Coordinates of C-alpha atoms and ligand atoms in Angstrom, one line a residue:
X1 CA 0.0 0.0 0.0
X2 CA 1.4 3.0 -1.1
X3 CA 1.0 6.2 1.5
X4 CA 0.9 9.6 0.2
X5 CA 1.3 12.2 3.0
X6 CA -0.7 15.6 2.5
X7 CA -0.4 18.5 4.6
X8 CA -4.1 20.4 5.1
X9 CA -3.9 23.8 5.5
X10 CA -7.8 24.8 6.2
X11 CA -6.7 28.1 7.3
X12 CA -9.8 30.7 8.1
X13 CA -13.6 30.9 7.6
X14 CA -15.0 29.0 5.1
X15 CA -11.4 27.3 4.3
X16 CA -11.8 25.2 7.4
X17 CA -15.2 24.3 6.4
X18 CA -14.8 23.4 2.5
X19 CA -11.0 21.4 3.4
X20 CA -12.7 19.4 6.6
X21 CA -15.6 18.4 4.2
X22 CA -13.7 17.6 1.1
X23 CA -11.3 15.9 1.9
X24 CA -13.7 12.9 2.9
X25 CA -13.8 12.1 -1.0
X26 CA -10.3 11.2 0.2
X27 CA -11.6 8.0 1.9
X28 CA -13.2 6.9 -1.0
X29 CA -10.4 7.2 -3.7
X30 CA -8.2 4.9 -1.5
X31 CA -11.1 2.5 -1.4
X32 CA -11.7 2.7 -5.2
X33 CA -7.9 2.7 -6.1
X34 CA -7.1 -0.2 -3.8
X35 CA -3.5 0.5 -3.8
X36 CA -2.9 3.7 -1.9
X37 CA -3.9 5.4 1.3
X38 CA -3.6 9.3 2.6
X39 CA -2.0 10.5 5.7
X40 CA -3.5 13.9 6.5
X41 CA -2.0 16.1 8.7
X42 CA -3.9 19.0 9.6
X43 CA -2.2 22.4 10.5
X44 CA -4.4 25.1 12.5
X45 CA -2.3 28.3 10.8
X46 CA -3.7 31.2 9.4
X47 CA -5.4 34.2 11.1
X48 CA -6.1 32.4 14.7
X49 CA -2.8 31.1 15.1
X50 CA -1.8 35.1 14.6
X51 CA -3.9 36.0 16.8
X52 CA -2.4 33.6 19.4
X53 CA 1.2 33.5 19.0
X54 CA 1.5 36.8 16.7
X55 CA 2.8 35.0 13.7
X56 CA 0.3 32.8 10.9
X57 CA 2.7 29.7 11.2
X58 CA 5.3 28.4 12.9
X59 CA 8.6 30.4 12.5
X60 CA 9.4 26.9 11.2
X61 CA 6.9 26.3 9.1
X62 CA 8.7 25.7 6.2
X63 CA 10.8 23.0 7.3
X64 CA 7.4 21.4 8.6
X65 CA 5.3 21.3 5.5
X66 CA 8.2 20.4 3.0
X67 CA 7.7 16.3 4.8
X68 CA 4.8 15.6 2.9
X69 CA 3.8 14.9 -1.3
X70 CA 1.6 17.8 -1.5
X71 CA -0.6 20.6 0.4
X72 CA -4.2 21.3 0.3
X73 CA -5.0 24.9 1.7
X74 CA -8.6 26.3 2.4
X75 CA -8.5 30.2 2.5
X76 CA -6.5 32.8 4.5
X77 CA -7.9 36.0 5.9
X78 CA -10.1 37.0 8.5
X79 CA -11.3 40.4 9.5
X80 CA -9.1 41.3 12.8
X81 CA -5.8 40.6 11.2
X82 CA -5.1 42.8 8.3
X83 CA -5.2 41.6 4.7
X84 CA -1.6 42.0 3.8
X85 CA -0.3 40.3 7.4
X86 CA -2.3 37.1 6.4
X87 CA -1.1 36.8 2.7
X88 CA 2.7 37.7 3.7
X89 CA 2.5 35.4 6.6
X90 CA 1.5 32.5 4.9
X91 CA 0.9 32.1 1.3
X92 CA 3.5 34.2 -0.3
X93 CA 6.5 32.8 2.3
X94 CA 5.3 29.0 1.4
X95 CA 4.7 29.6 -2.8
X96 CA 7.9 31.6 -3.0
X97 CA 10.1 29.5 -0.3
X98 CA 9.0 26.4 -2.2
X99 CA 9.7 27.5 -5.5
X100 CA 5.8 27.1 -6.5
X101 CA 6.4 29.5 -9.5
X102 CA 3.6 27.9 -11.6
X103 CA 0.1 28.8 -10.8
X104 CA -2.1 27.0 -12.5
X105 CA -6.0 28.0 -12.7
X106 CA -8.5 26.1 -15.1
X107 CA -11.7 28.4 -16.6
X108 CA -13.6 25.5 -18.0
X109 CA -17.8 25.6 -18.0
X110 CA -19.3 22.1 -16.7
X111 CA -22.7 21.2 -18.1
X112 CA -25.2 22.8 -15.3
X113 CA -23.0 25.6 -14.3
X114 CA -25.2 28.9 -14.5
X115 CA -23.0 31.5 -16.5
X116 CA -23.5 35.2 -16.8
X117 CA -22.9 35.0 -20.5
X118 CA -24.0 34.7 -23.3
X119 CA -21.7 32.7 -25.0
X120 CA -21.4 30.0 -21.6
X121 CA -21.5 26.3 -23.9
X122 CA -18.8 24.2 -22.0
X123 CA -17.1 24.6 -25.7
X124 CA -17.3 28.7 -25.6
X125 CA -15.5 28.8 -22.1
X126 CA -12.5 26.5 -21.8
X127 CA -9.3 28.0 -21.0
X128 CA -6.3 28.0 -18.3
X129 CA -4.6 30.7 -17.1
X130 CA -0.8 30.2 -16.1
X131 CA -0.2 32.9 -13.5
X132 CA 3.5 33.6 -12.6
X133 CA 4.0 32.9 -8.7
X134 CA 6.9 34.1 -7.3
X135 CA 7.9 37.7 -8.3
X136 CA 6.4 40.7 -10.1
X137 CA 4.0 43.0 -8.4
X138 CA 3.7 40.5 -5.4
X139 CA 7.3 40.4 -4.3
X140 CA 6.7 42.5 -1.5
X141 CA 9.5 45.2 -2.2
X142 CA 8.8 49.2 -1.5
X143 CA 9.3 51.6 0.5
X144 CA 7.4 54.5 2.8
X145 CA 8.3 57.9 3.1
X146 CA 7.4 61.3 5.3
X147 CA 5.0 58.9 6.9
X148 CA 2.2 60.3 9.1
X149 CA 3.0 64.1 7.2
X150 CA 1.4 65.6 3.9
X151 CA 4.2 64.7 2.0
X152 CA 4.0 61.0 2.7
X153 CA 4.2 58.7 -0.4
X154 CA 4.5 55.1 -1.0
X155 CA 6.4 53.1 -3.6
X156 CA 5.5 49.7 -4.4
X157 CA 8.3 47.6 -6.3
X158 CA 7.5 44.8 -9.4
X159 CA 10.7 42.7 -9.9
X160 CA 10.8 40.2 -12.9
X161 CA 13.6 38.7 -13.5
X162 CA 14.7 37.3 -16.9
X163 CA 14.9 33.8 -15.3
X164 CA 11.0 34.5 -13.2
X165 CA 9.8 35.3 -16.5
X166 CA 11.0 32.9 -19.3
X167 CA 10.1 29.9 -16.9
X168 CA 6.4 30.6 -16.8
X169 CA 6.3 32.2 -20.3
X170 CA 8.3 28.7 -21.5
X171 CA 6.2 26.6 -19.1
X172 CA 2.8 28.4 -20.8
X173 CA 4.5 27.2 -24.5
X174 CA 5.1 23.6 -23.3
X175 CA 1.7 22.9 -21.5
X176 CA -0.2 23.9 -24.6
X177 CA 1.8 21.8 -26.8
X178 CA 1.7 18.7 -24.3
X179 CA -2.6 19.2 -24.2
X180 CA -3.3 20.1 -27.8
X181 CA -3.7 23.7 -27.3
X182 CA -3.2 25.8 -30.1
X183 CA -2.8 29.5 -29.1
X184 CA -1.0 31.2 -26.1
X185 CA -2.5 34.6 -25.1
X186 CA 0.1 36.6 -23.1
X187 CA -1.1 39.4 -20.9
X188 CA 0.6 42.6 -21.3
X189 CA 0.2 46.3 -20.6
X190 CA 3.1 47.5 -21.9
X191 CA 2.0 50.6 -23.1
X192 CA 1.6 52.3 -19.4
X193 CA 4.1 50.0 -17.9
X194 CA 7.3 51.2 -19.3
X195 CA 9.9 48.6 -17.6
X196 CA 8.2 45.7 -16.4
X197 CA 5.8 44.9 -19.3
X198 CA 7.8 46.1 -21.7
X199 CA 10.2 43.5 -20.5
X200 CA 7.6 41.1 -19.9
X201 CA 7.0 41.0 -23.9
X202 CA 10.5 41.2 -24.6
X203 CA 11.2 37.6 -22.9
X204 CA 7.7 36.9 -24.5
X205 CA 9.0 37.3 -28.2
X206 CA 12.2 35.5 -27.7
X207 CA 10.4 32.3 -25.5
X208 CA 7.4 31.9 -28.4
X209 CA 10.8 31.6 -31.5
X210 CA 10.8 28.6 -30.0
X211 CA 7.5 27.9 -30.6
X212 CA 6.3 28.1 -34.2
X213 CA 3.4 25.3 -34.2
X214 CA 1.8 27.7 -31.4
X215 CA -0.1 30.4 -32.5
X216 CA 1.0 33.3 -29.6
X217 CA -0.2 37.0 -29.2
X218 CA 0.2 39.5 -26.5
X219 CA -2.8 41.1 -25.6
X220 CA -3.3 44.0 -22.9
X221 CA -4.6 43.0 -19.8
X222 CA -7.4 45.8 -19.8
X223 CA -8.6 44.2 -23.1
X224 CA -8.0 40.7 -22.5
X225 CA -10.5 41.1 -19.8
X226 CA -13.2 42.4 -21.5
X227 CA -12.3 39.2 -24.3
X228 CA -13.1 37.1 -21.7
X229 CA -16.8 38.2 -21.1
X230 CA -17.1 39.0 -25.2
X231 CA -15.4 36.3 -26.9
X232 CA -14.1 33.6 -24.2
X233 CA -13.6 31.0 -27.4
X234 CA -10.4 32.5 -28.4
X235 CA -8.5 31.7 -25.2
X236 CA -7.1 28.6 -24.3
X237 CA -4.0 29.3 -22.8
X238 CA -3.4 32.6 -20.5
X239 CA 0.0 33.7 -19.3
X240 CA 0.3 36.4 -16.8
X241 CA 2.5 37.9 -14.2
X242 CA 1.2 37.4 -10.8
X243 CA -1.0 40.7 -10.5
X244 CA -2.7 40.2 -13.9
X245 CA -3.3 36.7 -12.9
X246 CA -4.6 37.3 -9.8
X247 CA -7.3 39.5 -11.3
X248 CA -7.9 37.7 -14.4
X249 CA -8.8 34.4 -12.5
X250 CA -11.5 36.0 -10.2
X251 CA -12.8 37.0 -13.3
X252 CA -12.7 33.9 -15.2
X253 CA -14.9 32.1 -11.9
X254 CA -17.3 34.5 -12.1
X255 CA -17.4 33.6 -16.1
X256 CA -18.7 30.3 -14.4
X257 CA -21.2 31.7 -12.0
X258 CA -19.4 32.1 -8.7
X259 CA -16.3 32.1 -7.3
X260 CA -16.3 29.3 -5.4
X261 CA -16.0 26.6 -8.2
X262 CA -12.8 27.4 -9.6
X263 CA -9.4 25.8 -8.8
X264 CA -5.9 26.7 -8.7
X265 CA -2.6 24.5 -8.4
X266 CA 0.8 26.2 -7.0
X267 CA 3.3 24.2 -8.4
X268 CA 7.3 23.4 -8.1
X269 CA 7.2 22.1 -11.7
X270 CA 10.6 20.2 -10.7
X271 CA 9.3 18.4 -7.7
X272 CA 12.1 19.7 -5.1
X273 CA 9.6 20.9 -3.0
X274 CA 5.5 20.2 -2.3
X275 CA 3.2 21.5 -4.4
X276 CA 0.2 23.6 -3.1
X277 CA -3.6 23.0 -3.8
X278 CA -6.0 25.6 -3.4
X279 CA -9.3 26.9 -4.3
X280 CA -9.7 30.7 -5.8
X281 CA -11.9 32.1 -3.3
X282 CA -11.1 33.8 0.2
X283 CA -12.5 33.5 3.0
X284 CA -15.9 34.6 3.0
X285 CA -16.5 35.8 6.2
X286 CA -20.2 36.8 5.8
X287 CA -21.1 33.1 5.0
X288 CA -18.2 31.5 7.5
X289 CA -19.7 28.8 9.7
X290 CA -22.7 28.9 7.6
X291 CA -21.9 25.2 6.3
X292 CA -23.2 27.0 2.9
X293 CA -20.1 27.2 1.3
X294 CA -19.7 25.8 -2.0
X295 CA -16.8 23.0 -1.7
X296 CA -16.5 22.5 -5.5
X297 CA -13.3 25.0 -5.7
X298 CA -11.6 22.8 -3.3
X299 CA -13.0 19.2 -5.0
X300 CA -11.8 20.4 -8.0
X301 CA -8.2 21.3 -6.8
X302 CA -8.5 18.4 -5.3
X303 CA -8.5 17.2 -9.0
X304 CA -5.3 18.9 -9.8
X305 CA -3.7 17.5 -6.7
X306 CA -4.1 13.9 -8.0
X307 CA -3.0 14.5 -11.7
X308 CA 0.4 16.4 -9.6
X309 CA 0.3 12.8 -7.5
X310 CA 0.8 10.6 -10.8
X311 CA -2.9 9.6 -10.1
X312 CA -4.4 10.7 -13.4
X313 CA -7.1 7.8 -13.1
X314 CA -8.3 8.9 -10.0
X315 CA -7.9 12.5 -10.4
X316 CA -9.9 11.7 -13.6
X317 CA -12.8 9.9 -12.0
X318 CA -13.0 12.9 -9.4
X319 CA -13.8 14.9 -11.8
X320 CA -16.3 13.0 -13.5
X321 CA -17.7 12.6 -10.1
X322 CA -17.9 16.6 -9.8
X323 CA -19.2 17.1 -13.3
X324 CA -22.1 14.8 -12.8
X325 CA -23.2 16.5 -9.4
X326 CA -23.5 19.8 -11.2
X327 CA -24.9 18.4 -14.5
X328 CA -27.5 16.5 -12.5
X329 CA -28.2 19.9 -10.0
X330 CA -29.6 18.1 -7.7
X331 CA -27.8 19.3 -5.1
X332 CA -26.3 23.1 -5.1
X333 CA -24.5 25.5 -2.3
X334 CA -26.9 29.0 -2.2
X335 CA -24.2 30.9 -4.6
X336 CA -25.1 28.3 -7.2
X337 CA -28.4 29.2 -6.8
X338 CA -29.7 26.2 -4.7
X339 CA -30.1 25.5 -1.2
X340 CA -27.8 22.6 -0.6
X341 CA -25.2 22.7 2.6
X342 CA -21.5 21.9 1.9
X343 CA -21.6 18.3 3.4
X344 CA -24.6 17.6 0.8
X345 CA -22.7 18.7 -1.8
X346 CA -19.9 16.3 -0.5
X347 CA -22.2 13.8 -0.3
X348 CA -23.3 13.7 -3.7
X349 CA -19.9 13.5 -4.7
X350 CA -19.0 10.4 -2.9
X351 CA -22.1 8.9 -4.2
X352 CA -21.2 9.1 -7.6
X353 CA -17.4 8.2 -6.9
X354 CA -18.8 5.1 -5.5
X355 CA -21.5 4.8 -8.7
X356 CA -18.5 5.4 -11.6
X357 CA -15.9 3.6 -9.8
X358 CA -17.0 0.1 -9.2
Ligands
ATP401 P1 -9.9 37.4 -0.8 O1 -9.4 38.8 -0.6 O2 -9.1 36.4 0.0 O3 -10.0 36.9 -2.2 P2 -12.6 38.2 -0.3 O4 -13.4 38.3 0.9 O5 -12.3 39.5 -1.0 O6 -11.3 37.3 -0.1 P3 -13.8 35.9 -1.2 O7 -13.7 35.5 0.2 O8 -13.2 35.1 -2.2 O9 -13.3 37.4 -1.4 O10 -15.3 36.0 -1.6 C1 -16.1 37.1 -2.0 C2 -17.6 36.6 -1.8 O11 -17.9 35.5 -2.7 C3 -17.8 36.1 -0.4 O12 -18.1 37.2 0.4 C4 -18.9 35.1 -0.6 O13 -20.1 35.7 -0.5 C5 -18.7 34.6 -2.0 N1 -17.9 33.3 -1.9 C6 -16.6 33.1 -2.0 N2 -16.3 31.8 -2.0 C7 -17.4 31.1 -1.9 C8 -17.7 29.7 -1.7 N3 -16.8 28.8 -1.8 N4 -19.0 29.4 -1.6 C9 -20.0 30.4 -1.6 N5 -19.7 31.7 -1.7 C10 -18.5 32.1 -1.8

């Protein structure tokens, strides 16, 4: 029996609930795979751990989640501890101390999602968006000055480095030719930003020479955005730096009809460290401890977490397992419009991993 050790990060308000709930499918892939088993260790960081020892992990925290094959996180953030403390505490020290310089978020329309748009067939919307992780506008560089007088003034720093940017820009190339995609979209907004996205295309041109059975443009971001909601067929894959990403990605959930279905991988494409699995969303503190929230954003990464494991059959019956609970609505969280709790949703899920996989 092979043991795969995760590290579970459920973190703040509706993290703890989605994580706790999900990863019960967990059971059941063991059972329907025969060959493996999951040792879960769960981690009570995030915003109470701050407000109890004044830091959102360990001050070893890194050395304790590298022992495991990959993380699952819920959400950070929780009003009392300030936006910026959470995400600097926790999520940008863990993706940039383990090299998780990939973020990976699928934009893909399941049969029975309810979209905003008008073009929302799963075949209009099907796209992923390859967000770069560990630099740009989130490397945390800047500087106050005169603070507290009239004169005070803020700069914040973007660094991309040459090496930063051609991995993620190459990476985009190579998953697109490994899964049949066709065109790379880069995001850009190099005509306001006069060093960093005029360097971002730069690498861009030279990475895509490499690249001549992939059809490549750079598009800025301002306009790419409004693409999504007007013609989402053209995209399949998105590059961006970490800000544009960021953005972007809320955006493409919403495409799908909330924010709480979409997924997102942070991954060390070389393996030297864990990999981190995620859901988009935050928080939610109006809706924390509700037992409303929608899980599927979590199930789904979920998803992503197995193909990382070398467990493409399971991660593939997972997400047939989700597809047919949303196709069949039978049961839905109140932001898909239904009136289903969390653990229903769950539920459902297991039911149908138990239906498909036997
Ligand atoms: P962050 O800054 O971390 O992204 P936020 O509070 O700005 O957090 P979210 O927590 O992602 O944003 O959510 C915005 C709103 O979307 C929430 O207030 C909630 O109503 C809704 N929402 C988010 N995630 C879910 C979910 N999984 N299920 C149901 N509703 C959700």
């Amino acid at each position: 029996m092979k043991k795969i050790r995760l590290n579970l990060i459920p973190g703040d308000g509706i993290g703890i609930e989605v994580v706790r709930e999900s990863t019960r499918v967990l059971g059941k892939i063991s059972e329907l795979h025969g060959g493996i088993s999951f040792l879960a260790n769960e981690l009570d960081w995030g915003c109470g751990h701050y407000l109890k020892h004044g830091t959102m992990m360990p001050r070893d925290g890194l050395s304790i989640l590298a022992d495991c094959d990959a993380i699952l996180l819920g959400a950070i953030g929780f009003p009392g501890v300030a936006d910026h403390v959470s995400v600097q505490g926790l999520l940008f020290p863990i993706r940039q101390g383990f090299d998780q310089y990939i973020n990976m978020r699928p934009i893909k329309m399941l049969e029975g999602l309810d979209s905003p748009l008008k073009a929302s067939r799963p075949e209009d919307i099907d796209f992923v968006v390859i967000r770069e992780n560990s630099e740009g506008e989130y490397c945390g560089k800047g500087s106050i000055s005169h603070e507290g007088t009239p004169e005070e003034a803020v700069i914040q720093e973007a660094h991309f480095s040459r090496k930063g940017t051609t991995r993620v820009i190459r990476y985009a190339f190579e998953y697109a030719r490994s899964h049949g995609r066709a065109t790379v979209a880069s995001a850009t907004k190099s005509n306001a930003l006069n060093y960093s996205m005029v360097f971002w295309d730069k690498i861009f041109g030279e990475v895509k020479a490499s690249y001549p059975d992939i059809a490549s443009r750079s598009i800025h971001v301002d306009a790419l955005a409004g693409m999504f909601i007007l013609k989402p067929q053209m995209f399949e894959v998105v590059v961006a730096s970490n800000l544009f990403g960021d953005i972007l990605t809320d955006l493409g959930s919403a495409m799908l009809g909330s924010i709480g279905i979409s997924p997102s991988a942070n991954i060390n494409p070389e393996k030297r460290f864990p990999s981190m699995f995620e859901p988009i969303h935050g928080s939610a503190p109006d809706i924390a401890g509700k037992g409303i929230a929608n899980p599927l954003g979590t199930l789904w990464s979920m998803v992503m977490m197995l193909e990382h494991l070398d467990l493409p059959d399971m991660a593939g019956m997972l997400m047939k397992a989700i597809a047919s609970v949303v196709a069949s609505g039978t049961v839905k969280t109140p932001d898909m419009g239904g009136t289903g709790t969390t653990a229903q949703v769950v539920d459902e899920v297991c039911r149908q991993l138990d239906r498909t996989g036997r």
